[in-house]
């Protein structure tokens, strides 16, 4: 298929929307005789009038040539070498055009013995294990996941290049895998999560035939590496569209594969579903306002209500409350980590957010200033804020604490939310006295 080239006058991308570092990088590559494209999600976002999260560059310069051109370059990646250009406030990814995996007949599979290391490698089920061959600009576009992610912006003449049906799919707001959806979701099951993420966050629709296959293959998501799934989880839940994404995870049954315990608990439990939907809506509001929202808070939003219920049941059987909570958290985290690798530090922080709740609920609280100085207090307040939408007890506590924080902020030594901050740094919190802002809806 001939690529469609949309000249500068016929598309809405202006250089003003592109990060100055990315522009300079594109020009430098071009001036040195290389092809230089903006590629992937940033072109999609610019065409949609959204601010791209990052600007990725694709070029025919080999990694070594990129390194020679840019002093701030570091080559990274084992599966595929690519260049990271380090600027003061951003890191740009510059990758050499890559080829698509060959058609199934010529593939080298794990079982076959070869003397030289294979450049493409799939396991017996068709999942790509290695994929590192340089290619043409077209091959590079067609190996990408979705047509709308395969568009390029050419710095040579400021045109947009569409090697598939990205532009018409974008106009119809469709997420369509490039090629056979069954093959593409099998090669890399994480693409199913990406499809759901773009649908939820960009208000797009997964093309119906691809959606059907996604639902059929959803249980295979567990074949992806648990550490990678954790990274994807953060993008699903912390970027302001957790609620619509959760609905799609549930209807595709990806939720069942990722979090079987949660999915089981949700069956026939509409109250819990309503609480979770509400929590995720609050999480989205916090993310959009850039108020406390962290990996541990998303875990608490999703699993906290169930954990609290279970801990309460154990407490009624005579186990001290904190001990009951510790035990339920430990069971959940052990179960979760088999599929999605939650760092121990983040799991511990979720437990502390939940452990603080009974102390926040006690009216009036004991030694509130000291409570407010605890690590994780800001996140514990954010959790209280979520739960106050549906719970009367939480509402009373939230009102009390908001009043307290508004009246005596200087008395409260507390940290801003530690979005993945290491434990060591958090222990020094008493040196800086920063008030926790009241959390209002
Ligand atoms: P955003 O950065 O807004 O989350 P994005 O589409 O830019 O979305 P990235 O993870 O930054 O996503 O990836 C950049 C590009 O790399 C994508 O647009 C897509 O073309 C390609 N890509 C990323 N992940 C995959 C994948 N699993 N399979 C095929 N292509 C992929
Ligand atoms: Mg991106």
GROMACS .gro file of C-alpha atoms and ligand atoms in nm:
model
  473
    1UNK     CA    1   0.000   0.000   0.000
    2UNK     CA    2   0.132   0.344  -0.100
    3UNK     CA    3   0.173   0.574   0.199
    4UNK     CA    4  -0.058   0.871   0.211
    5UNK     CA    5   0.128   1.198   0.249
    6UNK     CA    6  -0.064   1.490   0.390
    7UNK     CA    7   0.112   1.818   0.314
    8UNK     CA    8   0.170   2.084   0.573
    9UNK     CA    9  -0.131   2.297   0.470
   10UNK     CA   10  -0.373   2.007   0.508
   11UNK     CA   11  -0.317   1.901   0.866
   12UNK     CA   12  -0.333   2.084   1.194
   13UNK     CA   13   0.012   2.011   1.338
   14UNK     CA   14   0.213   2.323   1.407
   15UNK     CA   15   0.576   2.326   1.518
   16UNK     CA   16   0.473   2.539   1.815
   17UNK     CA   17   0.306   2.230   1.964
   18UNK     CA   18   0.627   2.028   1.947
   19UNK     CA   19   0.876   2.034   2.233
   20UNK     CA   20   1.174   2.258   2.144
   21UNK     CA   21   1.416   1.975   2.231
   22UNK     CA   22   1.236   1.739   1.995
   23UNK     CA   23   1.237   2.000   1.718
   24UNK     CA   24   1.609   2.069   1.757
   25UNK     CA   25   1.680   1.694   1.754
   26UNK     CA   26   1.473   1.644   1.438
   27UNK     CA   27   1.654   1.932   1.266
   28UNK     CA   28   1.998   1.808   1.366
   29UNK     CA   29   1.927   1.459   1.229
   30UNK     CA   30   1.784   1.609   0.909
   31UNK     CA   31   2.077   1.849   0.862
   32UNK     CA   32   2.312   1.553   0.886
   33UNK     CA   33   2.138   1.375   0.601
   34UNK     CA   34   1.917   1.140   0.802
   35UNK     CA   35   1.544   1.084   0.783
   36UNK     CA   36   1.385   1.228   1.097
   37UNK     CA   37   1.023   1.169   1.192
   38UNK     CA   38   0.813   1.229   1.497
   39UNK     CA   39   0.648   0.891   1.537
   40UNK     CA   40   0.390   0.704   1.740
   41UNK     CA   41   0.155   0.841   2.001
   42UNK     CA   42   0.271   1.203   1.981
   43UNK     CA   43   0.154   1.241   1.620
   44UNK     CA   44  -0.181   1.085   1.714
   45UNK     CA   45  -0.218   1.324   2.007
   46UNK     CA   46  -0.115   1.633   1.808
   47UNK     CA   47  -0.376   1.549   1.544
   48UNK     CA   48  -0.637   1.504   1.817
   49UNK     CA   49  -0.543   1.841   1.965
   50UNK     CA   50  -0.409   1.681   2.285
   51UNK     CA   51  -0.078   1.750   2.454
   52UNK     CA   52   0.148   1.448   2.395
   53UNK     CA   53   0.298   1.277   2.701
   54UNK     CA   54   0.626   1.232   2.518
   55UNK     CA   55   0.779   1.300   2.176
   56UNK     CA   56   0.934   0.993   2.016
   57UNK     CA   57   1.163   1.025   1.717
   58UNK     CA   58   1.227   0.763   1.450
   59UNK     CA   59   1.520   0.784   1.210
   60UNK     CA   60   1.735   0.586   0.968
   61UNK     CA   61   2.046   0.681   1.167
   62UNK     CA   62   2.189   0.375   1.343
   63UNK     CA   63   2.229   0.389   1.723
   64UNK     CA   64   2.605   0.452   1.691
   65UNK     CA   65   2.546   0.739   1.448
   66UNK     CA   66   2.290   0.894   1.683
   67UNK     CA   67   2.539   0.870   1.967
   68UNK     CA   68   2.804   1.050   1.763
   69UNK     CA   69   2.563   1.334   1.681
   70UNK     CA   70   2.438   1.402   2.036
   71UNK     CA   71   2.659   1.444   2.338
   72UNK     CA   72   2.363   1.393   2.574
   73UNK     CA   73   2.292   1.049   2.424
   74UNK     CA   74   2.285   0.719   2.607
   75UNK     CA   75   2.216   0.394   2.428
   76UNK     CA   76   1.975   0.170   2.614
   77UNK     CA   77   1.773  -0.148   2.565
   78UNK     CA   78   1.874  -0.507   2.527
   79UNK     CA   79   1.587  -0.631   2.314
   80UNK     CA   80   1.632  -0.335   2.081
   81UNK     CA   81   1.906  -0.071   2.105
   82UNK     CA   82   1.768   0.278   2.112
   83UNK     CA   83   1.898   0.620   2.206
   84UNK     CA   84   1.790   0.831   2.500
   85UNK     CA   85   1.873   1.200   2.472
   86UNK     CA   86   1.891   1.358   2.815
   87UNK     CA   87   1.776   1.718   2.846
   88UNK     CA   88   1.725   1.916   3.164
   89UNK     CA   89   1.352   1.851   3.185
   90UNK     CA   90   1.287   1.565   2.946
   91UNK     CA   91   1.430   1.250   2.796
   92UNK     CA   92   1.368   1.197   2.426
   93UNK     CA   93   1.363   0.854   2.274
   94UNK     CA   94   1.527   0.828   1.932
   95UNK     CA   95   1.498   0.489   1.768
   96UNK     CA   96   1.626   0.352   1.443
   97UNK     CA   97   1.353   0.228   1.207
   98UNK     CA   98   1.275  -0.135   1.287
   99UNK     CA   99   1.136  -0.412   1.072
  100UNK     CA  100   0.820  -0.608   1.146
  101UNK     CA  101   0.842  -0.968   1.253
  102UNK     CA  102   0.852  -1.191   0.941
  103UNK     CA  103   0.542  -1.384   0.830
  104UNK     CA  104   0.473  -1.701   1.034
  105UNK     CA  105   0.639  -1.941   0.784
  106UNK     CA  106   0.987  -1.788   0.805
  107UNK     CA  107   0.985  -1.745   1.178
  108UNK     CA  108   1.254  -1.882   1.395
  109UNK     CA  109   1.097  -2.039   1.698
  110UNK     CA  110   1.244  -2.128   2.031
  111UNK     CA  111   1.259  -2.498   1.964
  112UNK     CA  112   1.458  -2.470   1.643
  113UNK     CA  113   1.833  -2.488   1.693
  114UNK     CA  114   2.037  -2.211   1.527
  115UNK     CA  115   2.403  -2.132   1.546
  116UNK     CA  116   2.361  -1.754   1.522
  117UNK     CA  117   2.129  -1.578   1.764
  118UNK     CA  118   1.790  -1.530   1.595
  119UNK     CA  119   1.689  -1.171   1.524
  120UNK     CA  120   1.320  -1.244   1.566
  121UNK     CA  121   1.211  -1.497   1.822
  122UNK     CA  122   0.868  -1.619   1.921
  123UNK     CA  123   0.764  -1.880   2.174
  124UNK     CA  124   0.546  -2.177   2.075
  125UNK     CA  125   0.231  -1.971   2.132
  126UNK     CA  126   0.342  -1.690   1.905
  127UNK     CA  127   0.449  -1.437   2.168
  128UNK     CA  128   0.743  -1.227   2.048
  129UNK     CA  129   1.052  -1.281   2.262
  130UNK     CA  130   1.305  -1.095   2.052
  131UNK     CA  131   1.255  -0.847   1.776
  132UNK     CA  132   1.560  -0.648   1.674
  133UNK     CA  133   1.607  -0.584   1.307
  134UNK     CA  134   1.650  -0.246   1.145
  135UNK     CA  135   1.397  -0.169   0.875
  136UNK     CA  136   1.248   0.090   0.644
  137UNK     CA  137   1.022   0.375   0.761
  138UNK     CA  138   0.723   0.180   0.633
  139UNK     CA  139   0.822  -0.141   0.811
  140UNK     CA  140   0.874   0.064   1.124
  141UNK     CA  141   0.524   0.207   1.102
  142UNK     CA  142   0.360  -0.127   1.030
  143UNK     CA  143   0.519  -0.307   1.325
  144UNK     CA  144   0.342  -0.068   1.562
  145UNK     CA  145   0.032  -0.172   1.753
  146UNK     CA  146  -0.257   0.037   1.618
  147UNK     CA  147  -0.313   0.229   1.295
  148UNK     CA  148  -0.354   0.556   1.486
  149UNK     CA  149  -0.014   0.495   1.650
  150UNK     CA  150   0.160   0.442   1.315
  151UNK     CA  151   0.148   0.799   1.185
  152UNK     CA  152   0.465   0.999   1.126
  153UNK     CA  153   0.547   1.370   1.103
  154UNK     CA  154   0.832   1.439   0.864
  155UNK     CA  155   1.055   1.732   0.956
  156UNK     CA  156   1.189   1.751   0.597
  157UNK     CA  157   0.865   1.900   0.461
  158UNK     CA  158   0.637   1.914   0.771
  159UNK     CA  159   0.403   1.656   0.619
  160UNK     CA  160   0.217   1.375   0.796
  161UNK     CA  161   0.274   1.025   0.658
  162UNK     CA  162   0.013   0.753   0.697
  163UNK     CA  163   0.134   0.404   0.607
  164UNK     CA  164  -0.192   0.233   0.701
  165UNK     CA  165  -0.539   0.370   0.777
  166UNK     CA  166  -0.446   0.581   1.077
  167UNK     CA  167  -0.598   0.906   0.954
  168UNK     CA  168  -0.936   0.764   0.861
  169UNK     CA  169  -0.946   0.558   1.182
  170UNK     CA  170  -0.861   0.869   1.380
  171UNK     CA  171  -1.144   1.055   1.206
  172UNK     CA  172  -1.380   0.772   1.302
  173UNK     CA  173  -1.223   0.754   1.650
  174UNK     CA  174  -1.138   0.387   1.606
  175UNK     CA  175  -0.862   0.181   1.762
  176UNK     CA  176  -0.771  -0.079   1.501
  177UNK     CA  177  -0.474  -0.315   1.532
  178UNK     CA  178  -0.241  -0.315   1.233
  179UNK     CA  179  -0.288  -0.653   1.064
  180UNK     CA  180  -0.466  -0.953   1.214
  181UNK     CA  181  -0.586  -0.866   1.567
  182UNK     CA  182  -0.549  -1.228   1.681
  183UNK     CA  183  -0.184  -1.237   1.574
  184UNK     CA  184  -0.105  -0.891   1.708
  185UNK     CA  185  -0.263  -0.952   2.052
  186UNK     CA  186  -0.094  -1.291   2.070
  187UNK     CA  187   0.251  -1.151   1.980
  188UNK     CA  188   0.221  -0.907   2.265
  189UNK     CA  189  -0.075  -0.943   2.505
  190UNK     CA  190   0.002  -0.601   2.658
  191UNK     CA  191  -0.145  -0.452   2.339
  192UNK     CA  192  -0.488  -0.551   2.477
  193UNK     CA  193  -0.430  -0.332   2.781
  194UNK     CA  194  -0.302  -0.053   2.560
  195UNK     CA  195  -0.617  -0.074   2.346
  196UNK     CA  196  -0.835  -0.045   2.655
  197UNK     CA  197  -0.624   0.242   2.789
  198UNK     CA  198  -0.647   0.448   2.469
  199UNK     CA  199  -1.019   0.378   2.440
  200UNK     CA  200  -1.080   0.497   2.799
  201UNK     CA  201  -0.842   0.792   2.802
  202UNK     CA  202  -0.893   0.926   2.449
  203UNK     CA  203  -1.264   0.852   2.423
  204UNK     CA  204  -1.210   0.614   2.129
  205UNK     CA  205  -1.378   0.288   2.036
  206UNK     CA  206  -1.201  -0.043   1.980
  207UNK     CA  207  -1.294  -0.165   1.632
  208UNK     CA  208  -1.571  -0.428   1.683
  209UNK     CA  209  -1.392  -0.729   1.527
  210UNK     CA  210  -1.076  -0.648   1.729
  211UNK     CA  211  -1.285  -0.605   2.046
  212UNK     CA  212  -1.434  -0.952   1.996
  213UNK     CA  213  -1.087  -1.104   1.967
  214UNK     CA  214  -0.962  -0.902   2.262
  215UNK     CA  215  -1.243  -1.045   2.476
  216UNK     CA  216  -1.160  -1.394   2.352
  217UNK     CA  217  -0.789  -1.355   2.435
  218UNK     CA  218  -0.822  -1.153   2.755
  219UNK     CA  219  -0.720  -1.442   2.981
  220UNK     CA  220  -0.382  -1.463   2.799
  221UNK     CA  221  -0.278  -1.128   2.949
  222UNK     CA  222  -0.120  -1.326   3.233
  223UNK     CA  223   0.153  -1.433   2.989
  224UNK     CA  224   0.300  -1.084   3.001
  225UNK     CA  225   0.580  -1.024   3.253
  226UNK     CA  226   0.442  -0.921   3.596
  227UNK     CA  227   0.680  -0.624   3.620
  228UNK     CA  228   0.563  -0.492   3.283
  229UNK     CA  229   0.201  -0.538   3.385
  230UNK     CA  230   0.264  -0.327   3.695
  231UNK     CA  231   0.400  -0.043   3.478
  232UNK     CA  232   0.092  -0.071   3.255
  233UNK     CA  233  -0.134  -0.071   3.563
  234UNK     CA  234   0.005   0.265   3.670
  235UNK     CA  235  -0.076   0.410   3.327
  236UNK     CA  236  -0.427   0.263   3.345
  237UNK     CA  237  -0.512   0.404   3.685
  238UNK     CA  238  -0.308   0.716   3.745
  239UNK     CA  239  -0.353   0.927   3.435
  240UNK     CA  240  -0.703   1.062   3.496
  241UNK     CA  241  -0.922   0.803   3.315
  242UNK     CA  242  -0.930   0.516   3.563
  243UNK     CA  243  -1.311   0.499   3.574
  244UNK     CA  244  -1.385   0.448   3.201
  245UNK     CA  245  -1.083   0.218   3.174
  246UNK     CA  246  -1.206   0.005   3.466
  247UNK     CA  247  -1.543  -0.041   3.293
  248UNK     CA  248  -1.366  -0.168   2.980
  249UNK     CA  249  -1.138  -0.395   3.186
  250UNK     CA  250  -1.447  -0.546   3.341
  251UNK     CA  251  -1.644  -0.596   3.020
  252UNK     CA  252  -1.346  -0.744   2.833
  253UNK     CA  253  -1.274  -0.975   3.132
  254UNK     CA  254  -0.918  -0.845   3.145
  255UNK     CA  255  -1.002  -0.755   3.506
  256UNK     CA  256  -1.083  -1.116   3.581
  257UNK     CA  257  -0.744  -1.225   3.444
  258UNK     CA  258  -0.546  -0.949   3.615
  259UNK     CA  259  -0.721  -0.938   3.953
  260UNK     CA  260  -0.917  -1.264   3.993
  261UNK     CA  261  -0.989  -1.204   4.363
  262UNK     CA  262  -1.136  -0.861   4.302
  263UNK     CA  263  -1.339  -0.983   4.009
  264UNK     CA  264  -1.484  -1.266   4.218
  265UNK     CA  265  -1.571  -1.026   4.496
  266UNK     CA  266  -1.751  -0.799   4.250
  267UNK     CA  267  -1.981  -1.074   4.126
  268UNK     CA  268  -2.332  -0.993   4.245
  269UNK     CA  269  -2.201  -0.715   4.468
  270UNK     CA  270  -2.331  -0.394   4.316
  271UNK     CA  271  -2.260  -0.194   4.631
  272UNK     CA  272  -1.891  -0.274   4.605
  273UNK     CA  273  -1.895  -0.193   4.233
  274UNK     CA  274  -2.054   0.143   4.308
  275UNK     CA  275  -1.794   0.217   4.574
  276UNK     CA  276  -1.510   0.126   4.338
  277UNK     CA  277  -1.654   0.333   4.054
  278UNK     CA  278  -1.684   0.624   4.292
  279UNK     CA  279  -1.328   0.575   4.421
  280UNK     CA  280  -1.190   0.568   4.069
  281UNK     CA  281  -1.386   0.880   3.977
  282UNK     CA  282  -1.229   1.054   4.279
  283UNK     CA  283  -0.886   0.921   4.181
  284UNK     CA  284  -0.937   1.070   3.834
  285UNK     CA  285  -1.038   1.402   3.983
  286UNK     CA  286  -0.726   1.402   4.202
  287UNK     CA  287  -0.503   1.307   3.908
  288UNK     CA  288  -0.645   1.585   3.696
  289UNK     CA  289  -0.597   1.841   3.974
  290UNK     CA  290  -0.251   1.699   4.039
  291UNK     CA  291  -0.347   1.642   4.401
  292UNK     CA  292  -0.215   1.338   4.589
  293UNK     CA  293  -0.249   1.035   4.366
  294UNK     CA  294   0.008   0.762   4.382
  295UNK     CA  295   0.050   0.392   4.307
  296UNK     CA  296  -0.040   0.308   4.668
  297UNK     CA  297  -0.351   0.525   4.654
  298UNK     CA  298  -0.475   0.353   4.341
  299UNK     CA  299  -0.425   0.015   4.511
  300UNK     CA  300  -0.615   0.141   4.814
  301UNK     CA  301  -0.895   0.280   4.594
  302UNK     CA  302  -0.935  -0.052   4.419
  303UNK     CA  303  -0.872  -0.302   4.696
  304UNK     CA  304  -0.923  -0.099   5.015
  305UNK     CA  305  -1.301  -0.136   5.052
  306UNK     CA  306  -1.285  -0.516   5.021
  307UNK     CA  307  -0.983  -0.539   5.250
  308UNK     CA  308  -1.148  -0.323   5.515
  309UNK     CA  309  -1.460  -0.541   5.506
  310UNK     CA  310  -1.256  -0.857   5.541
  311UNK     CA  311  -1.040  -0.717   5.820
  312UNK     CA  312  -1.355  -0.615   6.005
  313UNK     CA  313  -1.493  -0.969   5.977
  314UNK     CA  314  -1.169  -1.110   6.123
  315UNK     CA  315  -1.175  -0.846   6.394
  316UNK     CA  316  -1.523  -0.961   6.492
  317UNK     CA  317  -1.376  -1.309   6.535
  318UNK     CA  318  -1.150  -1.165   6.804
  319UNK     CA  319  -0.831  -1.072   6.613
  320UNK     CA  320  -0.697  -0.720   6.689
  321UNK     CA  321  -0.794  -0.485   6.407
  322UNK     CA  322  -0.444  -0.392   6.286
  323UNK     CA  323  -0.338  -0.754   6.291
  324UNK     CA  324  -0.646  -0.852   6.092
  325UNK     CA  325  -0.572  -0.580   5.837
  326UNK     CA  326  -0.207  -0.690   5.807
  327UNK     CA  327  -0.315  -1.047   5.742
  328UNK     CA  328  -0.576  -0.957   5.476
  329UNK     CA  329  -0.330  -0.721   5.303
  330UNK     CA  330  -0.059  -0.988   5.303
  331UNK     CA  331  -0.292  -1.246   5.145
  332UNK     CA  332  -0.407  -1.003   4.876
  333UNK     CA  333  -0.057  -0.885   4.787
  334UNK     CA  334   0.075  -1.238   4.763
  335UNK     CA  335  -0.211  -1.327   4.529
  336UNK     CA  336  -0.171  -1.009   4.322
  337UNK     CA  337   0.203  -1.045   4.277
  338UNK     CA  338   0.166  -1.373   4.090
  339UNK     CA  339   0.027  -1.174   3.798
  340UNK     CA  340   0.107  -0.806   3.854
  341UNK     CA  341   0.432  -0.743   4.038
  342UNK     CA  342   0.350  -0.483   4.306
  343UNK     CA  343   0.671  -0.351   4.465
  344UNK     CA  344   0.683  -0.435   4.838
  345UNK     CA  345   0.725  -0.067   4.923
  346UNK     CA  346   0.401   0.022   4.743
  347UNK     CA  347   0.211  -0.267   4.903
  348UNK     CA  348   0.334  -0.153   5.246
  349UNK     CA  349   0.220   0.199   5.178
  350UNK     CA  350  -0.128   0.079   5.080
  351UNK     CA  351  -0.149  -0.110   5.408
  352UNK     CA  352  -0.049   0.201   5.604
  353UNK     CA  353  -0.312   0.413   5.423
  354UNK     CA  354  -0.577   0.164   5.536
  355UNK     CA  355  -0.428   0.128   5.885
  356UNK     CA  356  -0.461   0.504   5.937
  357UNK     CA  357  -0.835   0.505   5.862
  358UNK     CA  358  -0.965   0.392   6.206
  359UNK     CA  359  -0.742   0.659   6.365
  360UNK     CA  360  -0.886   0.926   6.135
  361UNK     CA  361  -1.239   0.805   6.213
  362UNK     CA  362  -1.205   0.833   6.590
  363UNK     CA  363  -1.397   1.146   6.689
  364UNK     CA  364  -1.232   1.354   6.816
  365UNK     CA  365  -0.902   1.199   6.703
  366UNK     CA  366  -0.624   1.147   6.955
  367UNK     CA  367  -0.320   1.373   6.907
  368UNK     CA  368  -0.424   1.493   6.562
  369UNK     CA  369  -0.106   1.694   6.497
  370UNK     CA  370   0.110   1.391   6.548
  371UNK     CA  371  -0.124   1.182   6.331
  372UNK     CA  372  -0.100   1.445   6.057
  373UNK     CA  373   0.277   1.421   6.072
  374UNK     CA  374   0.282   1.053   5.987
  375UNK     CA  375   0.416   0.939   5.654
  376UNK     CA  376   0.128   0.854   5.420
  377UNK     CA  377  -0.106   1.097   5.598
  378UNK     CA  378  -0.176   1.287   5.273
  379UNK     CA  379  -0.271   0.965   5.094
  380UNK     CA  380  -0.475   0.846   5.391
  381UNK     CA  381  -0.669   1.174   5.370
  382UNK     CA  382  -0.717   1.125   4.996
  383UNK     CA  383  -0.858   0.778   5.066
  384UNK     CA  384  -1.089   0.924   5.331
  385UNK     CA  385  -1.200   1.181   5.073
  386UNK     CA  386  -1.291   0.903   4.829
  387UNK     CA  387  -1.479   0.698   5.084
  388UNK     CA  388  -1.664   1.005   5.216
  389UNK     CA  389  -1.865   1.017   4.893
  390UNK     CA  390  -2.054   0.706   4.998
  391UNK     CA  391  -1.990   0.661   5.373
  392UNK     CA  392  -2.145   0.878   5.646
  393UNK     CA  393  -1.875   0.797   5.901
  394UNK     CA  394  -1.608   0.898   5.652
  395UNK     CA  395  -1.793   1.220   5.571
  396UNK     CA  396  -1.796   1.329   5.937
  397UNK     CA  397  -1.426   1.247   5.972
  398UNK     CA  398  -1.335   1.427   5.648
  399UNK     CA  399  -1.518   1.741   5.761
  400UNK     CA  400  -1.341   1.733   6.098
  401UNK     CA  401  -0.998   1.691   5.944
  402UNK     CA  402  -1.048   1.950   5.672
  403UNK     CA  403  -1.145   2.201   5.939
  404UNK     CA  404  -0.847   2.103   6.152
  405UNK     CA  405  -0.604   2.130   5.860
  406UNK     CA  406  -0.748   2.462   5.747
  407UNK     CA  407  -0.719   2.611   6.097
  408UNK     CA  408  -0.381   2.485   6.209
  409UNK     CA  409  -0.176   2.401   5.903
  410UNK     CA  410   0.152   2.530   6.044
  411UNK     CA  411   0.132   2.283   6.331
  412UNK     CA  412   0.143   1.992   6.094
  413UNK     CA  413   0.466   1.846   5.976
  414UNK     CA  414   0.386   1.640   5.673
  415UNK     CA  415   0.523   1.535   5.338
  416UNK     CA  416   0.378   1.584   4.995
  417UNK     CA  417   0.270   1.249   4.848
  418UNK     CA  418   0.571   1.034   4.784
  419UNK     CA  419   0.501   0.916   4.434
  420UNK     CA  420   0.738   0.624   4.451
  421UNK     CA  421   0.980   0.814   4.680
  422UNK     CA  422   1.220   0.580   4.852
  423UNK     CA  423   1.163   0.498   5.217
  424UNK     CA  424   1.496   0.653   5.325
  425UNK     CA  425   1.401   1.001   5.208
  426UNK     CA  426   1.063   0.983   5.375
  427UNK     CA  427   1.213   0.931   5.722
  428UNK     CA  428   1.366   1.281   5.709
  429UNK     CA  429   1.024   1.440   5.680
  430UNK     CA  430   1.038   1.638   6.005
  431UNK     CA  431   1.304   1.871   5.869
  432UNK     CA  432   1.062   2.046   5.639
  433UNK     CA  433   0.726   2.153   5.769
  434UNK     CA  434   0.483   2.155   5.486
  435UNK     CA  435   0.109   2.159   5.555
  436UNK     CA  436  -0.122   1.899   5.406
  437UNK     CA  437  -0.390   2.088   5.214
  438UNK     CA  438  -0.751   2.010   5.296
  439UNK     CA  439  -0.901   1.782   5.032
  440UNK     CA  440  -1.223   1.921   4.898
  441UNK     CA  441  -1.452   1.771   4.636
  442LIG     P1  442   0.125   0.750   2.552
  442LIG     O1  443   0.272   0.783   2.554
  442LIG     O2  444   0.038   0.867   2.534
  442LIG     O3  445   0.085   0.661   2.661
  442LIG     P2  446   0.196   0.614   2.309
  442LIG     O4  447   0.114   0.559   2.197
  442LIG     O5  448   0.293   0.721   2.275
  442LIG     O6  449   0.096   0.661   2.420
  442LIG     P3  450   0.422   0.472   2.408
  442LIG     O7  451   0.426   0.362   2.508
  442LIG     O8  452   0.489   0.600   2.437
  442LIG     O9  453   0.269   0.492   2.377
  442LIG    O10  454   0.479   0.410   2.274
  442LIG     C1  455   0.516   0.487   2.162
  442LIG     C2  456   0.476   0.415   2.034
  442LIG    O11  457   0.543   0.289   2.025
  442LIG     C3  458   0.329   0.380   2.022
  442LIG    O12  459   0.252   0.488   1.974
  442LIG     C4  460   0.331   0.265   1.926
  442LIG    O13  461   0.345   0.311   1.794
  442LIG     C5  462   0.459   0.194   1.964
  442LIG     N1  463   0.431   0.087   2.063
  442LIG     C6  464   0.432   0.098   2.197
  442LIG     N2  465   0.404  -0.019   2.256
  442LIG     C7  466   0.385  -0.107   2.155
  442LIG     C8  467   0.355  -0.246   2.151
  442LIG     N3  468   0.335  -0.316   2.263
  442LIG     N4  469   0.345  -0.304   2.028
  442LIG     C9  470   0.364  -0.233   1.916
  442LIG     N5  471   0.393  -0.104   1.914
  442LIG    C10  472   0.404  -0.040   2.030
  443LIG    MG1  473   0.423   0.805   2.408
   0.00000   0.00000   0.00000
